[in-house]
Amino acid sequence: MRKEGIRDRVAIIGMGCCKFGENWDKGPEDMIIEAAYEAYEDAGIDPKEIQAAWVGTTTSHWVGMGGLALAEPLKLHQIPVTRVENWCATGHEAFRNACFGVAAGMYDIVLALGFEKLKDCGFPGLGAGRGVHPVMEVRRTAPSSFAFAANRYFHEYGLSYEEGKRAIGMIAVKNHHNGSMHPKAHFQAEITLEQVLNAPIISSPLGLYDCCGNSDGAAAAIICNAEIAKRFRDDPIYVKGIGLAQNSIAPHFEPEFNWTTFAATQNASKQAYEQAGIENPREEINLAVVHDCFTITELLIYEDLGFSPRGRAREDIEGGTFTLEGKLPVNTDGGLKCFGHPIGASGLRMCYEIYKQLQGKCGKRQIKKANRGLAHTLGGHPSVSCVVILGNEKG
Amino acid sequence: MVGIKKIAVHLPYYRLSRKTIGMAWGAKAGKGERRVANFDEDSVTMAIEAGFKCLQQENRDKIKGLYFASTTAPYWEKQCAAICAGVLDLSPGIRTGDFGGSTRSSTNALIAAIDAVKAGLGDILVVTADCRPTLPRSPLEGIMGDGGAAVLLGDSDIICHIKDSYSAWNDITDVWRMDKDNFVKTWEDRFIVQMGYEKDITHSITAIMERNNLQADRVDKLVMYSPEGTSHQRVAKKLGFKPEQIQDSLVDRTGNTGSAQALMMLASALAAAKPGETILWANFGSGSDTLLLEMGERDASSVTGLTLEAGKELSYQKYLAFRGLVQTPQELIRLFPSASVMWRTRKWSAALHGSKCNVCGLITFPIQRVCYSCKSKDNFEEFPLSGKKGKVFSYSLDNLAGGPNPPTIQTIVETEVGARIYCLMTDCEPEEIKIEAPVEMIYRRFHEEAGFYNYYWKCRPIGL
């Protein structure tokens, strides 16, 4: 990888995001149109100006249909459209490829859009029963994959069940507080720590409020060459770094995998930090929107992204470091906890919040000093992670 | 001389008391209890578990045959002995065969094995199990039980000599299950016992005693299959045997375990027998087999599995659900098994082989062509893991996955050789699960989503 990678070569000039939730009365095409047309309007462009598009989605109805899932509702039939998928980093993957298409000099203005229509699939939780192999079908559910991490983390750092539950529970309370101020969030109610601790267990030790919801959603970004970004608006947002890394599809089999740290997140962030020139993320990142599919995941992310020292995230949680008023606000929009996790949409929904925060447009949620923000996705068992760093100044 | 080298019993984790069954139906409760196969067990998996016990510390290359016997084989077409041989990791060039059709199938298999050993073939393993379907509220529901047994036969290192055997057939419709029946059927009980059981078993016992010039008082133990646990006592008395000579039927503890019952009783008898003792062993089903045995030196490790006290009491509702007699919410399975994948992965998915890297020594599961650690390609040896002990590295108690007995317990097992195995845990109570808890690997039935049974490995806490 080149040292400066993607830094300042492309900019976001428009973004859109539909209302997330149980969108029973909307089809995927409705959500796609809602997100895309908000983005067109935000960028002040005509749809005809889009030269290429990337779309991310993972659920079965759209798998195998290539770019048509996007081209059809938006009538973008005359340009190249590519469908991408990379587990829960799928939305980021669409964004990443769109950035590369522009950075390579092939296109000036492109569209990246991610969506997922989970509520049409008939199952109540992400990954339930999907399994990893036709013979050793192990009834993996997403909560269980991360319960492994929670139980191991508690064991490794000597946390009792109650101490561990409390630490991760505070993450849920924080995210729901932030999400209560976001009109597009699926869940907009505040919750108390007591509610979190008393909620039914989904996969021990993870209870109902430790798990993100199953929602529908779509989000979109218009990306252009950084040189021409100011033609469209005064406050374009620049891409500072993008990293992506994998580990095993089933790290459960990997003899050295410790389940208290996820190398995919560490490696993806290392790539992104290097491109963005970030040496001390705790000091140099102003806000982050991260993949809180489960509360324990957010705790591990603090450590893997270098926000908290290894094994010490609990102290930062209790010290308020990651609240809106704290040193490094995380999940200012409520995260997956409030938006749910329509897989293909999530990475772009995260970028949408960073984009709006860096433009100072977040109202009651707006943080004071926002120059550089980070969006992070983590997918699989966990198996893949993407880190995107955005900034509001070029150079 | 041909004889028994090892004998082992597998009893399922769950027990169902006849009192529980009686309460469920508002009927008078019988005494005792029966064993119930877990929802992920069937005759193949129970036979395999007993087989593993017999093969502990044995050189598997010496096994030259495997016979499977059951009245409840999970397949009518597709050989169950071949499934067992694959999981027990036996050599591909050995004899295998299925025996069925009656509760005598186990001794039918055993006598065929004896002949093969006598003919010089080598050691033969006979595995048997039954899980007989009975109508809810029928008397058989409390009488039948589930379980498996296995016996290793050979002509060296034997603990019990097989001196003679006598077989007789009888075409009688006493107990049966037609090809379209879901449950075991019977004729009037007096007919079954008087014209079936008593007549057949008396015939073969008498014949073998006459042929060997044997009087009842010279027999140290009489081990007789017993349909409901007491008929054998009446027959034995008529034949001149005293109560202390008669081996307990186990029916009040295990239930009548069908093809496995006679072997289970023999295992109990051998566990208590003294060197030089004479044992008469009679089995029944569409006729009768009786064998004359003479006890050699008993090696304590050669008889295993009689843990009657262990296990967990099951509710009647769960029993119905486990046996598929009531429908419960299905597991949310979205990935169907594949026959070709099952075949292609058989060295790890059936035989539980991992791979050991020839370059850096890392042992992994499943078999990895490219080493996690040093990335060397196709430079490994297969490494058997089925007998290896492990510890829970981490776990989950999942209420979302569904299934017959939630929560689903998923575990990452760290084996004693380092390889990690991701699997479900069974035969345990969720509250027992702890990181570092010792476990062993067992082969279980997963589901039948694609129209056939998908089997795979699970773990369970050691000591059950």
mmCIF file of N, CA, C and O in Angstrom, chain A residues 83-126:
data_model
loop_
_atom_site.group_PDB
_atom_site.id
_atom_site.type_symbol
_atom_site.label_atom_id
_atom_site.label_comp_id
_atom_site.label_asym_id
_atom_site.label_seq_id
_atom_site.Cartn_x
_atom_site.Cartn_y
_atom_site.Cartn_z
ATOM 1 N N ARG A 83 -22.316 -4.585 -7.917
ATOM 2 C CA ARG A 83 -22.730 -4.964 -6.554
ATOM 3 C C ARG A 83 -21.528 -5.546 -5.833
ATOM 4 O O ARG A 83 -20.817 -6.379 -6.390
ATOM 5 N N VAL A 84 -21.317 -5.110 -4.601
ATOM 6 C CA VAL A 84 -20.221 -5.650 -3.788
ATOM 7 C C VAL A 84 -20.799 -6.200 -2.489
ATOM 8 O O VAL A 84 -21.911 -5.841 -2.087
ATOM 9 N N GLU A 85 -20.035 -7.090 -1.869
ATOM 10 C CA GLU A 85 -20.415 -7.543 -0.534
ATOM 11 C C GLU A 85 -19.160 -7.936 0.214
ATOM 12 O O GLU A 85 -18.194 -8.429 -0.385
ATOM 13 N N ASN A 86 -19.162 -7.677 1.480
ATOM 14 C CA ASN A 86 -18.035 -8.058 2.331
ATOM 15 C C ASN A 86 -18.531 -8.083 3.769
ATOM 16 O O ASN A 86 -18.146 -7.302 4.615
ATOM 17 N N TRP A 87 -19.444 -9.036 4.007
ATOM 18 C CA TRP A 87 -20.080 -9.163 5.320
ATOM 19 C C TRP A 87 -20.636 -7.807 5.767
ATOM 20 O O TRP A 87 -21.137 -7.062 4.950
ATOM 21 N N CYS A 88 -20.433 -7.495 7.051
ATOM 22 C CA CYS A 88 -21.046 -6.294 7.608
ATOM 23 C C CYS A 88 -20.318 -5.037 7.154
ATOM 24 O O CYS A 88 -20.769 -3.934 7.409
ATOM 25 N N ALA A 89 -19.176 -5.206 6.483
ATOM 26 C CA ALA A 89 -18.463 -4.055 5.921
ATOM 27 C C ALA A 89 -18.965 -3.749 4.517
ATOM 28 O O ALA A 89 -18.364 -2.940 3.800
ATOM 29 N N THR A 90 -20.065 -4.348 4.119
ATOM 30 C CA THR A 90 -20.554 -4.215 2.747
ATOM 31 C C THR A 90 -20.819 -2.766 2.336
ATOM 32 O O THR A 90 -20.456 -2.351 1.235
ATOM 33 N N GLY A 91 -21.417 -1.986 3.203
ATOM 34 C CA GLY A 91 -21.684 -0.579 2.885
ATOM 35 C C GLY A 91 -20.378 0.173 2.686
ATOM 36 O O GLY A 91 -20.230 0.980 1.755
ATOM 37 N N HIS A 92 -19.422 -0.097 3.562
ATOM 38 C CA HIS A 92 -18.105 0.513 3.424
ATOM 39 C C HIS A 92 -17.414 0.032 2.156
ATOM 40 O O HIS A 92 -16.649 0.765 1.539
ATOM 41 N N GLU A 93 -17.679 -1.199 1.774
ATOM 42 C CA GLU A 93 -17.047 -1.758 0.583
ATOM 43 C C GLU A 93 -17.542 -1.040 -0.672
ATOM 44 O O GLU A 93 -16.760 -0.760 -1.596
ATOM 45 N N ALA A 94 -18.832 -0.703 -0.695
ATOM 46 C CA ALA A 94 -19.365 0.071 -1.825
ATOM 47 C C ALA A 94 -18.706 1.450 -1.861
ATOM 48 O O ALA A 94 -18.272 1.919 -2.921
ATOM 49 N N PHE A 95 -18.596 2.055 -0.690
ATOM 50 C CA PHE A 95 -17.952 3.371 -0.577
ATOM 51 C C PHE A 95 -16.486 3.308 -1.027
ATOM 52 O O PHE A 95 -16.011 4.139 -1.806
ATOM 53 N N ARG A 96 -15.793 2.285 -0.550
ATOM 54 C CA ARG A 96 -14.365 2.114 -0.830
ATOM 55 C C ARG A 96 -14.117 1.965 -2.335
ATOM 56 O O ARG A 96 -13.249 2.628 -2.913
ATOM 57 N N ASN A 97 -14.913 1.127 -2.977
ATOM 58 C CA ASN A 97 -14.715 0.905 -4.407
ATOM 59 C C ASN A 97 -15.074 2.143 -5.222
ATOM 60 O O ASN A 97 -14.426 2.434 -6.224
ATOM 61 N N ALA A 98 -16.089 2.863 -4.768
ATOM 62 C CA ALA A 98 -16.456 4.103 -5.456
ATOM 63 C C ALA A 98 -15.302 5.110 -5.364
ATOM 64 O O ALA A 98 -14.953 5.769 -6.351
ATOM 65 N N CYS A 99 -14.691 5.179 -4.165
ATOM 66 C CA CYS A 99 -13.548 6.089 -3.983
ATOM 67 C C CYS A 99 -12.415 5.712 -4.935
ATOM 68 O O CYS A 99 -11.764 6.577 -5.537
ATOM 69 N N PHE A 100 -12.174 4.417 -5.066
ATOM 70 C CA PHE A 100 -11.077 3.960 -5.920
ATOM 71 C C PHE A 100 -11.357 4.274 -7.394
ATOM 72 O O PHE A 100 -10.441 4.608 -8.149
ATOM 73 N N GLY A 101 -12.629 4.151 -7.772
ATOM 74 C CA GLY A 101 -12.989 4.440 -9.163
ATOM 75 C C GLY A 101 -12.667 5.896 -9.521
ATOM 76 O O GLY A 101 -12.183 6.190 -10.619
ATOM 77 N N VAL A 102 -12.906 6.791 -8.557
ATOM 78 C CA VAL A 102 -12.616 8.217 -8.788
ATOM 79 C C VAL A 102 -11.110 8.467 -8.686
ATOM 80 O O VAL A 102 -10.512 9.141 -9.540
ATOM 81 N N ALA A 103 -10.485 7.879 -7.646
ATOM 82 C CA ALA A 103 -9.055 8.123 -7.428
ATOM 83 C C ALA A 103 -8.221 7.606 -8.601
ATOM 84 O O ALA A 103 -7.172 8.159 -8.926
ATOM 85 N N ALA A 104 -8.713 6.570 -9.266
ATOM 86 C CA ALA A 104 -7.984 6.009 -10.411
ATOM 87 C C ALA A 104 -8.086 6.932 -11.622
ATOM 88 O O ALA A 104 -7.399 6.718 -12.623
ATOM 89 N N GLY A 105 -8.971 7.919 -11.541
ATOM 90 C CA GLY A 105 -9.104 8.858 -12.647
ATOM 91 C C GLY A 105 -10.089 8.422 -13.706
ATOM 92 O O GLY A 105 -10.237 9.065 -14.739
ATOM 93 N N MET A 106 -10.780 7.352 -13.453
ATOM 94 C CA MET A 106 -11.725 6.824 -14.441
ATOM 95 C C MET A 106 -13.016 7.660 -14.479
ATOM 96 O O MET A 106 -13.579 7.865 -15.537
ATOM 97 N N TYR A 107 -13.464 8.111 -13.288
ATOM 98 C CA TYR A 107 -14.719 8.863 -13.207
ATOM 99 C C TYR A 107 -14.525 10.117 -12.358
ATOM 100 O O TYR A 107 -13.647 10.152 -11.493
ATOM 101 N N ASP A 108 -15.371 11.129 -12.587
ATOM 102 C CA ASP A 108 -15.337 12.347 -11.770
ATOM 103 C C ASP A 108 -16.372 12.299 -10.647
ATOM 104 O O ASP A 108 -16.115 12.726 -9.535
ATOM 105 N N ILE A 109 -17.566 11.808 -10.980
ATOM 106 C CA ILE A 109 -18.643 11.794 -9.971
ATOM 107 C C ILE A 109 -19.285 10.412 -9.971
ATOM 108 O O ILE A 109 -19.730 9.915 -11.027
ATOM 109 N N VAL A 110 -19.328 9.794 -8.790
ATOM 110 C CA VAL A 110 -19.911 8.453 -8.697
ATOM 111 C C VAL A 110 -20.844 8.370 -7.493
ATOM 112 O O VAL A 110 -20.819 9.232 -6.603
ATOM 113 N N LEU A 111 -21.608 7.306 -7.464
ATOM 114 C CA LEU A 111 -22.554 7.064 -6.366
ATOM 115 C C LEU A 111 -22.173 5.771 -5.644
ATOM 116 O O LEU A 111 -21.893 4.758 -6.301
ATOM 117 N N ALA A 112 -22.143 5.822 -4.337
ATOM 118 C CA ALA A 112 -22.007 4.594 -3.531
ATOM 119 C C ALA A 112 -23.269 4.487 -2.690
ATOM 120 O O ALA A 112 -23.662 5.456 -2.028
ATOM 121 N N LEU A 113 -23.909 3.325 -2.734
ATOM 122 C CA LEU A 113 -25.157 3.165 -1.987
ATOM 123 C C LEU A 113 -25.211 1.770 -1.380
ATOM 124 O O LEU A 113 -24.839 0.791 -2.026
ATOM 125 N N GLY A 114 -25.665 1.721 -0.142
ATOM 126 C CA GLY A 114 -25.826 0.419 0.522
ATOM 127 C C GLY A 114 -27.236 0.299 1.064
ATOM 128 O O GLY A 114 -27.819 1.287 1.518
ATOM 129 N N PHE A 115 -27.789 -0.882 0.994
ATOM 130 C CA PHE A 115 -29.149 -1.074 1.534
ATOM 131 C C PHE A 115 -29.307 -2.519 1.982
ATOM 132 O O PHE A 115 -28.552 -3.404 1.596
ATOM 133 N N GLU A 116 -30.319 -2.712 2.816
ATOM 134 C CA GLU A 116 -30.677 -4.073 3.196
ATOM 135 C C GLU A 116 -32.128 -4.057 3.631
ATOM 136 O O GLU A 116 -32.574 -3.133 4.324
ATOM 137 N N LYS A 117 -32.856 -5.093 3.236
ATOM 138 C CA LYS A 117 -34.279 -5.187 3.582
ATOM 139 C C LYS A 117 -34.468 -6.440 4.428
ATOM 140 O O LYS A 117 -35.066 -7.417 3.997
ATOM 141 N N LEU A 118 -33.967 -6.382 5.661
ATOM 142 C CA LEU A 118 -33.982 -7.581 6.505
ATOM 143 C C LEU A 118 -35.383 -8.003 6.914
ATOM 144 O O LEU A 118 -35.662 -9.182 7.114
ATOM 145 N N LYS A 119 -36.280 -7.022 7.052
ATOM 146 C CA LYS A 119 -37.605 -7.364 7.561
ATOM 147 C C LYS A 119 -38.458 -8.104 6.529
ATOM 148 O O LYS A 119 -39.557 -8.539 6.836
ATOM 149 N N ASP A 120 -37.945 -8.245 5.326
ATOM 150 C CA ASP A 120 -38.640 -9.091 4.343
ATOM 151 C C ASP A 120 -38.115 -10.518 4.367
ATOM 152 O O ASP A 120 -38.547 -11.353 3.580
ATOM 153 N N CYS A 121 -37.145 -10.807 5.249
ATOM 154 C CA CYS A 121 -36.502 -12.128 5.244
ATOM 155 C C CYS A 121 -37.147 -13.104 6.218
ATOM 156 O O CYS A 121 -36.871 -14.302 6.171
ATOM 157 N N GLY A 122 -37.962 -12.610 7.125
ATOM 158 C CA GLY A 122 -38.698 -13.511 8.008
ATOM 159 C C GLY A 122 -37.941 -14.044 9.199
ATOM 160 O O GLY A 122 -38.430 -14.913 9.891
ATOM 161 N N PHE A 123 -36.751 -13.559 9.458
ATOM 162 C CA PHE A 123 -36.096 -14.024 10.684
ATOM 163 C C PHE A 123 -35.804 -12.857 11.613
ATOM 164 O O PHE A 123 -35.575 -11.734 11.174
ATOM 165 N N PRO A 124 -35.827 -13.143 12.906
ATOM 166 C CA PRO A 124 -35.826 -12.078 13.893
ATOM 167 C C PRO A 124 -34.445 -11.572 14.288
ATOM 168 O O PRO A 124 -34.346 -10.578 14.985
ATOM 169 N N GLY A 125 -33.400 -12.263 13.895
ATOM 170 C CA GLY A 125 -32.084 -11.817 14.337
ATOM 171 C C GLY A 125 -31.052 -12.060 13.274
ATOM 172 O O GLY A 125 -31.170 -12.988 12.478
ATOM 173 N N LEU A 126 -30.028 -11.237 13.285
ATOM 174 C CA LEU A 126 -28.994 -11.359 12.261
ATOM 175 C C LEU A 126 -28.259 -12.687 12.357
ATOM 176 O O LEU A 126 -27.846 -13.102 13.421
#
